[in-house]
Amino acid sequence: EMFHSVNSISGSQQQKLTCRNLFFDLVRNAGTPSTVMFIKEMIEQDQFTAFESYLAITTLAHYIKAPTEELIYQIFQLIKSPSVQNKFWLKGSAHLVFANIVRNACLGSSKNVYPEQVFGKMCSANNNKIVEEYIPHLVQDLKNAQTSVEKQIALYALGQLAHESVIPLLVSYVEGKTQDSSVTLRKNALWALSDVAHYYRHQLLPVFLAIAHNPAESRSLRIPAIAMIMKQQPETVQLQKLAVSTWFEQDQEVARYIYSTLKDQAHLKRESHPEGSYLYKLSQKAQTVLPLAKPVPMILPTIKVYSGYLPKLEIGAYMLNSLMTLSQSTTEFYHKTEYFLKQVQTTPVEMAFHVAGMSTIAKDLLKTVTESSESVLHPQLKELIQKLEITPREDSKIELGAWLRLSDDINFAAEINHETVSDLKRKVLSAIKDSGLSVMSKICGKTPINHQNVFEELPYQAVVPSDLGLPILVESQMTYFYSVQGELNVECSFNKPSASLEVASKMSYTYNGYAGTISPFTQELLAAGINIHRSTNLPVKTIVEFEPSTSQMKVAMTQNSQVSSNSQGIDVHYYSVKPYVARKPIVFKDLTPAVTHHNTKIIRSPASPKSYEYNFGQSLGLDMSVKVETECDVFDAQTMIDSWSNFNYNPVAAQWFFFAESALTAQGMPTARYHSYSVVHNPSRSSTKAAEMSVQVSLASKVESQEPRKYTLHSSQGVQSQRLQENSRTEQRLGECLRKVNSKIGYAINAQVNTKLIGGQPKTYTYSITAGSGHNSLKHKWNLHFENEQNTEMKKLCVDGQMEYPTTSSSDAHFKYSNKVAFGNTCDQYYVNVEGQSLVSNKQRQFSTYSIESEQCHKATQELESLKEKFQYVSEEDKETRYSLEKKHSEVSKKMHMFCNKKRDQSRALDQTEFTITTSQELPTSVYSMAKSLNTAAKAVFFQYISKVSQPTLQNKIQVELTFNQKINSVSAKVQSPKENVVFENIRMPYELQEVVPLVAGKNPLEQSYKAITGKSWYPKCTLGHGYVQTFDKKSYTYQIDECDHLIASDCSQSSTHAVLAKEVNGLKHITIYQGQSKVELRPAHAYSGYVEKYVLTIDGQEVQLNKNEEITLKSSSALEQITAFYSNDNTVEVETPYTKVTHFGKTVSIEEMSMADGNHCGLCGDYNHDKRADIKSPKGCVFSSTKLAALTYRSKSSQCKPLSQKIQEQIRTEESKCVKYETKNTHAKSIFDSEVNKSHSIRKHTYIFKEDKICISQEPVAQCTQKSMPMAMKKKTIKYVCLPEGRVAKLYAERIERGESPQELRHQPVAFKVQQDQPISCRPRMQ
């Protein structure tokens, strides 16, 4: 009846919708049996909109107050109804919610508190409907699922149920024993156990450990299994085994994940753990085992845990972020934030996101933006592919999914894969075909926006009997509200398409808690409580318009109608803390919150109230003020610092606990005193009534010997380019910027920003910023031009600079840097010029000759030569000896490659850096003040490193000399200025920066930094050495290429975009590169004692002259499609294509792959999937018993090549006839689980008993027989008990004990009593 009354209310359509939205939220939030039945009826009768139905179902588990067995059965009827089952987007969410409700109410595994002492037990695990109807329905839904997305959601629903009867089914899916098994389903079945695994820890932890330690298992399961292990409180010995396994792990990503997890946990400080956090014990164990793990140098780990405890507020939180790189270019991200609020533990946000098939998407995009001719194979490469009989590798399929959980039990999920994408395409094309252009009418035009939402978090109500016979009422709740109203207008004009968005928003947060009783005389509520309120009201209409044809965006902000007629100040932002006492009727009688009732009084403290007001915004025509009313003992700058100290000066913690802001004592301690502040806007006193801003972006580029091009966006033809005319001021700025950059490839962008304040005396502000960038091989340039026409002091800011990377390790190797910052009314008024260079010192060169790495390189080189000599005396028939030598040769080659590369980097480390700073004759006073402050700050921070201060020796400039010492990881600095000379010696650098600085000659600084941060190369490198190969995945093996071409690295997918071939003539490598229809050949022309003096380079048969230290463009179809070559001073040649970078050192060649690791590559450099296992597969994708034999299959079958021996050919044919395919070996999860179930007859678990009004818990875990077993022998043992008052805290402890946890804090509690109890010595299964 109320619902029909709300629908029939008079008023505008917007008012009607607002009333309906608020009514819907109130009914949904009530959560009583009657409102749940109302929601059920409305959904079944299709009275709710699609969004309302979805929101009502997804939040049902959160708001339901009394989930009795009958009510749960009614919800079960709802999820089976056609209104739910016929909507795939609603069906999956309904099953997840229903499983949550059954688990929370029936299986006793919830943080929720239900009024069982008033209404009786909600539901029990013995409810027959669970095993007779609920579980069979969910299992049948899994069996009937047609798509993989439906199966995944069905698995998650079964996992959320947490019933012991579904665990074996999920374990079967984890193993892959089902008919519809796939890696994706197995992984989802594993994740489905995430929330409930701790209830079955003894049975499931061995399963997770077996998966993690199975080297033949898929990475897609091993990494999630490791994540699951960490949640199950593993023993130290189990973590120890994981740590040691990193030394033998073939999968790089698995090793990185294990090390990163242990390292991040180990680095958590003891005092940073909130009370009750499961990370405390895990962190201590990780500290113990971390030294056993193989180090992976990285600054940014794949898993990052932030944990913090605020002792003054007695609250804490932890935040976990995990980035998992799985197989087939699949990446998963997981985030969880958990709060520890004294007696409350809650997870406000938990989310996961995964994406797969990015390489497939990238290839499709590249095909779209490049010329069609480039996608055609070169005839010779096509012939080679046919002769080698290369079977195209299948591209990874597109998968995109996200899952979000709010406030412990509100789940949202979405999944898209190749099946749904194909289905979506079909439906869109069908809609266009059936409706024609009329389908656009649903998109184009005006669409009203009117949405309100009221959300309650952590609602709690309790009625506690007292000795006086009066009920004690306790209630607390956090309520969030937000409102968005406006309009979306899409103009589908063919000539001038645009989109505009007009919105006005409000939001608020309120925490209210009280404790009180009901007066037996007046039946009124007598209570004392506290109210914390925060609200934000943006009293403006925001209009956003975008015009693609002009690349212009306009934003207009105007006062809404209510503000325009308001003469009073409006609180834009308001925050208050109000302690109060109240005497009023209960809320069900007067519908009035206690804090707003006229009888409510604010509790005042002895501190005198203080008021402050600060006005601002007048220069913009706005009457704004900040008003503060507080009962802080003192309110000054120190108070503000003390307020931040309560959050450990951490802005993230302050954001987490935004509700903990309060008045402070003089000692900085938080209080519950009255405290409020507000930001007020008075529209009647403000001359500015509206504001407009337009942003127009222009882009241009220039390639050497070509005219500059300007890019524009057209609705019909997409991105188009045309010659830069320089007719307008914007185009002139772009052209000037490109000329200053003066690079072979240059880019420039201009942003014109016009801002106008309307009302009273209009004010207009115009800003223009032009930025450019370009590069010539290892030289990068930039140019920035900023204009502010209204600023009388500094109208222009110009930045012009360049950076040149060194390309040789000789004495003239320099890293050059220059940057000029000019500013003022013109770009010539003031300037600050910085010029610097870095070089390799003689001391550094000497260090590289006697370092540990140098010694190991020399030792490995000699050992490798010795092994080569031994090879000559071993016959082909002696397979055992040859295999042993090849294995040893591979190991030594890997060591030599690692140590010699490190030695080479040391010899090219730019350990000396010099900067010279010069300025104009005059500078603004603010610049001098800033320089003095920086000088003082530097001396204060590095005071302990100052070794000398002397009189100045320079005038009108500043010189800084830095010297890096790699041996002790330190840097010394000498600073000479017109004021003084200061020397800092041996400033210790963090260990993490050891791989970042000093820079290395010939290496791109960004690539060097990326490897130091992530522990992975920017572009994986394959090395073709003398008698060995190291693949992209770091697998080393013995192989000597001959005078016949070998396929070294190639894209072996359907597109076959590129390939690199090599052969060896007289000990020197000859390289052939195929890129699209282009063929590049590179070979040494002259060599002396293996030292190459000259190279011959041809492109499509035409020889190209190479000049030292000069980059040449061999082919350029566009800025993204270029082939370049660079000949350095140290006689190495680098050829770069859109996909590969080949560097020729004469005897050795390295290939860097610039595409994604998708496992679709083939050749001597492997499949490129970050996994050493089965790295070298044959052209047909077969795994051979010998890596050398597999490598021989990539030898060209040209008539010009000497054929392989009959014996080797026969071996290859035999292997190909078998064609063993690489397959993962599924872990026998089900048998392990069954074994643990059968043998886990006894467990160690805390026991608890109820004694009077207390719950008493054993101080230590005691031996107990499991539910399906019985004692074989018993003995007496003294048990110590700790007693806690029965209530919320005691209930939380009981839940933790039921989950199998062992709260360590119980050991520090006083013992209430001791008792002699029988304890089982051993247990056996019960007789069936």
Short mmCIF file of N, CA, C and O in Angstrom, two decimals, residues 86 171 184 393 404 741 855 879 1019:
data_model
loop_
_atom_site.label_atom_id
_atom_site.label_comp_id
_atom_site.label_asym_id
_atom_site.label_seq_id
_atom_site.Cartn_x
_atom_site.Cartn_y
_atom_site.Cartn_z
N ASN A 86 15.51 -16.07 -15.40
CA ASN A 86 15.54 -15.67 -16.82
C ASN A 86 16.46 -14.48 -17.08
O ASN A 86 16.60 -14.06 -18.22
N VAL A 171 36.99 -29.41 -4.74
CA VAL A 171 38.34 -29.97 -4.87
C VAL A 171 38.46 -30.77 -6.16
O VAL A 171 39.50 -30.76 -6.83
N THR A 184 40.93 -22.30 -16.53
CA THR A 184 40.16 -21.20 -15.95
C THR A 184 39.19 -21.70 -14.89
O THR A 184 39.09 -21.10 -13.80
N ARG A 393 50.81 -21.03 -33.57
CA ARG A 393 50.37 -21.12 -32.18
C ARG A 393 49.06 -20.36 -32.01
O ARG A 393 48.83 -19.34 -32.66
N LEU A 404 33.86 -7.41 -6.77
CA LEU A 404 33.94 -6.40 -5.71
C LEU A 404 33.06 -6.81 -4.55
O LEU A 404 31.90 -7.21 -4.75
N VAL A 741 62.73 21.09 -30.67
CA VAL A 741 63.07 19.70 -30.36
C VAL A 741 64.10 19.17 -31.34
O VAL A 741 65.06 18.48 -30.98
N GLU A 855 86.31 -11.73 -11.45
CA GLU A 855 87.00 -13.00 -11.17
C GLU A 855 86.14 -14.19 -11.57
O GLU A 855 86.62 -15.16 -12.17
N LYS A 879 76.61 -41.27 -25.25
CA LYS A 879 75.54 -40.31 -24.95
C LYS A 879 75.58 -39.84 -23.51
O LYS A 879 75.31 -38.67 -23.22
N TYR A 1019 62.58 -5.25 -21.75
CA TYR A 1019 62.42 -6.14 -22.89
C TYR A 1019 63.27 -7.37 -22.65
O TYR A 1019 64.50 -7.26 -22.52
#
